Amino acid sequence: MNMVEPRHFSGLRGALTLDAPLAPHTSWRAGGRADVAYVPADRDDLALFLRQLPIFEPVTVLGLGSNTLVRDGGLRGAVILLHNPGGALAVADGLVYADGGVACPKLARFAARHDCSGAEFLAGIPGTVGGALAMNAGCYGGETWSVVAKVELVLRDGTFVVRTPSDYAIGYRSVARADGKSADGIFTAAWFRFPSGDGELARLRIRELLARRIATQPLDLPNAGSVFRNPPGDHAARLIESAGLKGFAIGGASVSEKHANFIVNPGRLASAADIERLIEHVREAVAARTGVTLEPEVRIIGEPEA
Ligand SMILES: Cc1cc2nc3c(=O)[nH]c(=O)nc-3n(C[C@H](O)[C@H](O)[C@H](O)COP(=O)(O)OP(=O)(O)OC[C@H]3O[C@@H](n4cnc5c(N)ncnc54)[C@H](O)[C@@H]3O)c2cc1C
């Protein structure tokens, strides 16, 4: 039942939808609905929405949903959909500015166009800048927070704060507050410090990285990238393959034949429960076969179907 209603708000310029399907907003193309979904017009509009949203309502943010499984019972409260194809990018004072809703590949190409180096790895991460900050996304030796100069967040009460990397304890796909307080806020913008370089070389490297991904990842099928974190000194994909799980399926979800750490939804028929059960099965089978307990990298949120 919706507790959030349009009457709670005035002056908004974004799009508010009640009982909104979230599958189209996740790269797995599966999962439940949001009581309320809000696409803000810009950062100030997002702040206005948060100020007017009843304080007891939970808030979840999704970028491109490329690392998220929303259970079939959906999400209570409000879901902020932050992907913004028209989001701002700029160069100023030696830093590259990006709105939180900008897609990472777009940021990588923008940086290359401005003769920066060190942003190429972002070209293959199909999420938003905000999602990359929340996950410390990375690949091929690059990591999001290693190139961050500062970030802007909007907090639950609608106020903005600016923070720097020293405010965070950053690890492999992990971002926590340095002072031990629980993670808070929505990343609305980031300023990156990319070394100056050769734009043509950066574009070449982007093409090479993308070619490597096309060759090794099932990019033609709905997926959420690597499902499990790599355990220290090993690769989750190797362990899953060694347990004979390539191609193993539950309902509409299957372990990719191309990359064993990917779960795909080929017919777009998988429920979130199919995917979650498959994740659990892979974990148990790998633990039984190798003694290693894999930890999910994907974030699983929401309620199971009643
Ligand atoms: C084909 C494929 C390849 C991938 N390759 C890689 C890779 O090489 N390296 C890698 O690290 N990841 C990879 N991923 C996973 C994914 O793209 C990254 O984790 C990405 O950073 C997620 O961004 P998103 O905007 O889609 O986040 P979402 O999935 O929408 O959200 C992920 C988490 O971040 C939070 N979040 C999102 N936006 C914000 C915000 N603005 N402020 C605060 N919190 C926020 C969400 O609440 C959620 O907890 C891949 C995924 C796919 C589908």
Coordinates of C-alpha atoms and ligand atoms in Angstrom, one line a residue:
M1 CA 0.0 0.0 0.0
N2 CA 1.3 3.4 -0.9
M3 CA 2.0 5.6 2.1
V4 CA 3.6 8.3 0.0
E5 CA 1.1 10.3 -2.0
P6 CA 1.3 13.2 -4.5
R7 CA -0.4 15.5 -2.0
H8 CA 2.7 15.4 0.2
F9 CA 4.5 17.4 -2.5
S10 CA 4.4 20.8 -4.1
G11 CA 6.7 22.6 -6.5
L12 CA 8.4 19.5 -7.8
R13 CA 9.7 19.5 -11.4
G14 CA 10.6 15.8 -11.7
A15 CA 8.4 12.8 -12.4
L16 CA 6.7 10.9 -9.6
T17 CA 5.2 7.5 -10.3
L18 CA 3.2 5.4 -7.9
D19 CA 3.6 1.6 -7.9
A20 CA 6.4 1.8 -10.5
P21 CA 8.0 -1.3 -12.0
L22 CA 11.7 -1.5 -11.3
A23 CA 12.7 -4.3 -13.7
P24 CA 13.2 -1.7 -16.5
H25 CA 15.6 0.2 -14.2
T26 CA 17.8 -2.8 -13.4
S27 CA 20.2 -4.4 -15.9
W28 CA 18.9 -7.9 -14.9
R29 CA 15.5 -6.7 -16.1
A30 CA 13.9 -8.6 -13.2
G31 CA 12.3 -7.8 -9.9
G32 CA 9.5 -6.0 -8.1
R33 CA 8.0 -2.6 -8.0
A34 CA 8.5 0.6 -6.0
D35 CA 5.7 2.1 -3.9
V36 CA 6.9 5.4 -5.4
A37 CA 9.6 6.2 -7.9
Y38 CA 10.9 9.7 -8.4
V39 CA 13.1 11.0 -11.3
P40 CA 14.3 14.3 -10.1
A41 CA 14.7 17.2 -12.6
D42 CA 18.1 18.2 -11.0
R43 CA 19.9 18.3 -7.6
D44 CA 17.8 21.1 -6.2
D45 CA 14.6 19.3 -7.2
L46 CA 15.9 16.1 -5.5
A47 CA 16.6 18.1 -2.3
L48 CA 13.0 19.5 -2.4
F49 CA 11.6 16.0 -2.8
L50 CA 13.6 14.7 0.2
R51 CA 12.5 17.7 2.3
Q52 CA 8.9 17.0 1.6
L53 CA 9.0 13.2 1.8
P54 CA 7.6 12.2 5.2
I55 CA 10.6 11.5 7.4
F56 CA 9.6 7.9 8.3
E57 CA 9.6 6.9 4.6
P58 CA 12.6 4.8 3.6
V59 CA 14.6 6.1 0.6
T60 CA 16.5 3.9 -1.9
V61 CA 18.6 5.2 -4.8
L62 CA 19.2 3.5 -8.1
G63 CA 21.5 4.6 -10.8
L64 CA 21.5 2.3 -13.8
G65 CA 20.6 -0.7 -11.6
S66 CA 23.7 -2.6 -13.0
N67 CA 24.7 -4.0 -9.6
T68 CA 21.3 -4.5 -8.0
L69 CA 18.8 -7.2 -7.6
V70 CA 15.4 -5.9 -6.4
R71 CA 13.4 -8.8 -4.9
D72 CA 10.0 -9.6 -6.4
G73 CA 8.1 -8.1 -3.5
G74 CA 9.6 -4.7 -4.4
L75 CA 10.6 -1.7 -2.3
R76 CA 8.7 0.2 0.3
G77 CA 8.9 3.9 0.5
A78 CA 10.5 6.0 -2.3
V79 CA 13.0 5.0 -4.9
I80 CA 15.0 7.8 -6.5
L81 CA 16.0 7.0 -10.1
L82 CA 19.1 9.0 -10.7
H83 CA 20.3 8.1 -14.1
N84 CA 20.4 11.3 -16.1
P85 CA 21.4 11.0 -19.8
G86 CA 21.5 14.8 -20.0
G87 CA 23.6 15.2 -16.8
A88 CA 26.4 17.8 -16.7
L89 CA 30.1 17.2 -17.4
A90 CA 32.6 20.0 -17.3
V91 CA 36.3 20.8 -16.9
A92 CA 37.3 23.5 -14.4
D93 CA 40.3 24.2 -12.2
G94 CA 42.1 21.1 -13.5
L95 CA 39.3 18.8 -12.4
V96 CA 36.6 17.0 -14.3
Y97 CA 33.1 17.6 -12.9
A98 CA 30.3 15.0 -13.4
D99 CA 26.7 15.0 -12.1
G100 CA 26.0 11.8 -10.1
G101 CA 23.5 10.6 -12.7
V102 CA 25.9 10.6 -15.6
A103 CA 26.8 7.2 -17.0
C104 CA 30.4 6.2 -16.4
P105 CA 31.2 5.4 -20.1
K106 CA 30.1 8.9 -21.0
L107 CA 32.5 10.3 -18.3
A108 CA 35.3 8.2 -19.7
R109 CA 34.8 9.5 -23.3
F110 CA 34.4 13.1 -22.0
A111 CA 37.7 12.8 -20.1
A112 CA 39.5 11.4 -23.2
R113 CA 38.1 14.2 -25.4
H114 CA 39.7 16.6 -22.9
D115 CA 43.1 14.9 -23.1
C116 CA 42.9 13.3 -19.7
S117 CA 44.2 9.9 -18.9
G118 CA 43.2 7.4 -16.1
A119 CA 39.4 7.5 -16.8
E120 CA 39.5 4.8 -19.5
F121 CA 38.6 2.0 -17.1
L122 CA 35.2 3.7 -16.5
A123 CA 34.2 3.1 -20.1
G124 CA 33.3 -0.5 -19.4
I125 CA 31.3 0.1 -16.2
P126 CA 27.7 0.4 -17.3
G127 CA 26.6 2.3 -14.2
T128 CA 26.3 5.9 -13.1
V129 CA 28.9 8.1 -11.4
G130 CA 26.9 7.9 -8.2
G131 CA 26.7 4.1 -8.4
A132 CA 30.5 3.9 -9.1
L133 CA 31.1 6.1 -6.0
A134 CA 28.8 3.9 -3.8
M135 CA 30.5 0.7 -5.0
N136 CA 34.1 2.0 -5.6
A137 CA 33.6 0.4 -8.9
G138 CA 36.8 -0.6 -10.8
C139 CA 38.5 -2.8 -13.3
Y140 CA 41.7 -3.4 -15.2
G141 CA 43.7 -1.7 -12.4
G142 CA 41.6 1.4 -12.0
E143 CA 39.3 2.2 -9.1
T144 CA 36.7 5.1 -8.8
W145 CA 37.9 6.6 -5.5
S146 CA 41.6 6.6 -6.6
V147 CA 40.7 9.5 -9.0
V148 CA 38.1 11.4 -6.9
A149 CA 39.0 14.8 -5.6
K150 CA 35.7 15.6 -3.9
V151 CA 32.1 14.6 -3.9
E152 CA 28.8 16.3 -3.2
L153 CA 25.9 14.5 -1.5
V154 CA 22.4 15.4 -0.6
L155 CA 21.4 14.1 2.8
R156 CA 17.9 12.7 3.9
D157 CA 16.9 16.1 5.2
G158 CA 17.6 17.8 1.8
T159 CA 20.8 19.5 2.8
F160 CA 24.0 19.3 0.7
V161 CA 27.5 18.3 2.0
V162 CA 30.8 18.2 0.2
R163 CA 33.3 15.5 1.2
T164 CA 36.7 14.3 0.2
P165 CA 38.3 10.8 0.0
S166 CA 39.7 11.3 3.5
D167 CA 36.1 11.2 4.8
Y168 CA 35.8 7.6 3.6
A169 CA 37.5 4.3 4.3
I170 CA 37.8 2.9 0.8
G171 CA 38.4 -0.8 0.0
Y172 CA 37.8 -3.3 -2.8
R173 CA 34.2 -2.6 -3.8
S174 CA 33.6 -1.1 -0.4
V175 CA 33.0 2.5 0.7
A176 CA 32.4 3.3 4.4
R177 CA 32.5 6.5 6.4
A178 CA 36.0 7.0 7.9
D179 CA 34.4 8.1 11.3
G180 CA 32.5 4.8 11.5
K181 CA 29.1 6.4 11.1
S182 CA 26.7 4.5 8.8
A183 CA 26.7 5.4 5.1
D184 CA 24.4 8.3 4.3
G185 CA 23.3 10.5 1.5
I186 CA 23.0 10.4 -2.2
F187 CA 26.0 11.3 -4.4
T188 CA 24.8 14.1 -6.6
A189 CA 28.2 15.1 -8.1
A190 CA 31.9 14.3 -8.2
W191 CA 35.1 16.1 -9.2
F192 CA 37.8 13.9 -10.6
R193 CA 41.5 14.5 -10.7
F194 CA 42.7 12.8 -13.9
P195 CA 46.3 13.3 -15.0
S196 CA 46.7 15.1 -18.3
G197 CA 47.5 12.8 -21.2
D198 CA 46.9 12.0 -24.8
G199 CA 43.3 11.8 -25.8
E200 CA 43.9 9.7 -28.8
L201 CA 45.8 7.1 -26.7
A202 CA 42.9 7.2 -24.2
R203 CA 40.4 6.5 -26.9
L204 CA 42.5 3.6 -28.2
R205 CA 42.7 2.1 -24.7
I206 CA 38.9 2.5 -24.3
R207 CA 38.4 0.6 -27.6
E208 CA 40.8 -2.1 -26.4
L209 CA 39.1 -2.5 -23.0
L210 CA 35.6 -2.7 -24.6
A211 CA 36.8 -5.3 -27.1
R212 CA 38.2 -7.4 -24.3
R213 CA 34.8 -7.2 -22.5
I214 CA 32.8 -8.1 -25.6
A215 CA 35.1 -11.1 -26.1
T216 CA 34.8 -12.3 -22.5
Q217 CA 31.4 -11.1 -21.1
P218 CA 27.8 -12.0 -22.1
L219 CA 26.9 -8.3 -22.8
D220 CA 24.1 -9.3 -25.2
L221 CA 22.0 -10.8 -22.3
P222 CA 20.6 -9.1 -19.2
N223 CA 23.1 -9.4 -16.4
A224 CA 24.6 -7.5 -13.5
G225 CA 28.3 -8.0 -14.1
S226 CA 30.3 -10.0 -11.6
V227 CA 27.9 -11.6 -9.1
F228 CA 30.6 -12.4 -6.5
R229 CA 33.6 -10.6 -5.3
N230 CA 36.9 -12.2 -6.1
P231 CA 38.2 -13.9 -3.0
P232 CA 41.8 -12.9 -2.1
G233 CA 44.3 -14.4 -4.6
D234 CA 41.7 -16.1 -6.7
H235 CA 38.9 -15.5 -9.2
A236 CA 35.3 -16.2 -8.4
A237 CA 34.7 -17.2 -12.1
R238 CA 37.5 -19.9 -11.9
L239 CA 36.0 -21.4 -8.8
I240 CA 32.4 -21.4 -10.2
E241 CA 33.7 -23.0 -13.5
S242 CA 35.7 -25.6 -11.5
A243 CA 32.4 -26.6 -9.7
G244 CA 30.9 -27.4 -13.1
L245 CA 28.3 -24.7 -12.9
K246 CA 28.5 -23.0 -16.3
G247 CA 25.1 -23.2 -17.9
F248 CA 23.4 -24.3 -14.7
A249 CA 19.9 -22.8 -14.5
I250 CA 17.1 -22.1 -12.1
G251 CA 13.9 -20.9 -13.6
G252 CA 14.7 -18.2 -16.2
A253 CA 18.2 -17.5 -14.7
S254 CA 21.4 -19.3 -15.7
V255 CA 25.1 -19.1 -15.0
S256 CA 26.6 -17.7 -18.2
E257 CA 28.5 -20.1 -20.5
K258 CA 30.8 -17.2 -21.5
H259 CA 31.8 -15.9 -18.0
A260 CA 31.0 -18.1 -15.0
N261 CA 30.8 -15.1 -12.6
F262 CA 27.9 -13.7 -14.6
I263 CA 24.2 -14.8 -14.1
V264 CA 22.1 -14.0 -17.2
N265 CA 18.4 -13.7 -17.8
P266 CA 18.3 -14.7 -21.5
G267 CA 14.5 -14.7 -22.1
R268 CA 13.9 -11.8 -19.6
L269 CA 11.6 -14.3 -17.9
A270 CA 13.6 -14.8 -14.6
S271 CA 12.1 -13.7 -11.4
A272 CA 14.3 -12.1 -8.8
A273 CA 13.7 -15.2 -6.7
D274 CA 15.1 -17.4 -9.6
I275 CA 18.3 -15.2 -9.6
E276 CA 18.6 -15.2 -5.8
R277 CA 18.2 -18.9 -5.6
L278 CA 20.8 -19.4 -8.3
I279 CA 23.2 -17.1 -6.4
E280 CA 22.6 -19.2 -3.2
H281 CA 23.1 -22.5 -5.1
V282 CA 26.4 -21.3 -6.7
R283 CA 27.6 -20.2 -3.3
E284 CA 26.8 -23.6 -1.7
A285 CA 28.1 -25.7 -4.6
V286 CA 31.4 -23.7 -4.7
A287 CA 31.8 -24.0 -0.9
A288 CA 31.2 -27.7 -1.0
R289 CA 33.6 -28.2 -3.9
T290 CA 36.4 -25.8 -3.0
G291 CA 36.0 -24.8 0.6
V292 CA 35.7 -21.1 -0.4
T293 CA 32.6 -19.2 0.5
L294 CA 32.0 -16.6 -2.1
E295 CA 30.5 -13.2 -1.1
P296 CA 28.1 -11.5 -3.4
E297 CA 29.2 -8.2 -5.0
V298 CA 25.7 -7.5 -6.3
R299 CA 23.4 -5.8 -3.8
I300 CA 20.1 -7.6 -3.1
I301 CA 17.4 -5.3 -1.8
G302 CA 13.6 -5.3 -1.3
E303 CA 11.1 -7.8 0.0
P304 CA 10.5 -11.3 -1.2
E305 CA 7.1 -11.8 -2.9
A306 CA 4.5 -12.5 -0.3
Ligands
LIG1 C1 28.1 -5.9 -18.0 C2 28.5 -5.4 -16.6 C3 29.9 -5.2 -16.4 C4 30.3 -4.7 -15.1 N1 31.6 -4.5 -14.9 C5 32.0 -4.0 -13.7 C6 33.4 -3.8 -13.5 O1 34.2 -4.0 -14.3 N2 33.7 -3.3 -12.3 C7 32.8 -3.0 -11.3 O2 33.2 -2.5 -10.3 N3 31.5 -3.1 -11.5 C8 31.1 -3.7 -12.7 N4 29.7 -3.9 -12.9 C9 28.8 -3.6 -11.9 C10 28.1 -2.2 -11.9 O3 28.2 -1.6 -13.2 C11 28.9 -1.2 -11.0 O4 28.8 -1.7 -9.6 C12 28.3 0.2 -11.0 O5 29.1 1.1 -10.3 C13 26.9 0.3 -10.5 O6 26.4 1.5 -10.9 P1 24.8 1.8 -11.0 O7 24.6 3.2 -11.2 O8 24.2 0.9 -11.9 O9 24.4 1.4 -9.5 P2 23.1 0.7 -9.0 O10 23.1 -0.8 -9.3 O11 21.9 1.5 -9.4 O12 23.3 0.8 -7.4 C14 24.4 0.1 -6.8 C15 24.4 0.6 -5.3 O13 24.8 1.9 -5.3 C16 23.9 2.7 -4.7 N5 23.8 4.0 -5.4 C17 23.5 4.2 -6.7 N6 23.6 5.5 -7.0 C18 23.9 6.1 -5.9 C19 24.1 7.5 -5.6 N7 24.0 8.5 -6.5 N8 24.3 7.8 -4.3 C20 24.5 6.9 -3.3 N9 24.3 5.6 -3.6 C21 24.0 5.2 -4.9 C22 22.6 2.0 -4.8 O14 21.7 2.3 -3.7 C23 23.1 0.5 -4.6 O15 23.3 0.2 -3.3 C24 29.3 -4.4 -14.2 C25 27.9 -4.5 -14.4 C26 27.6 -5.0 -15.7 C27 26.1 -5.2 -16.0

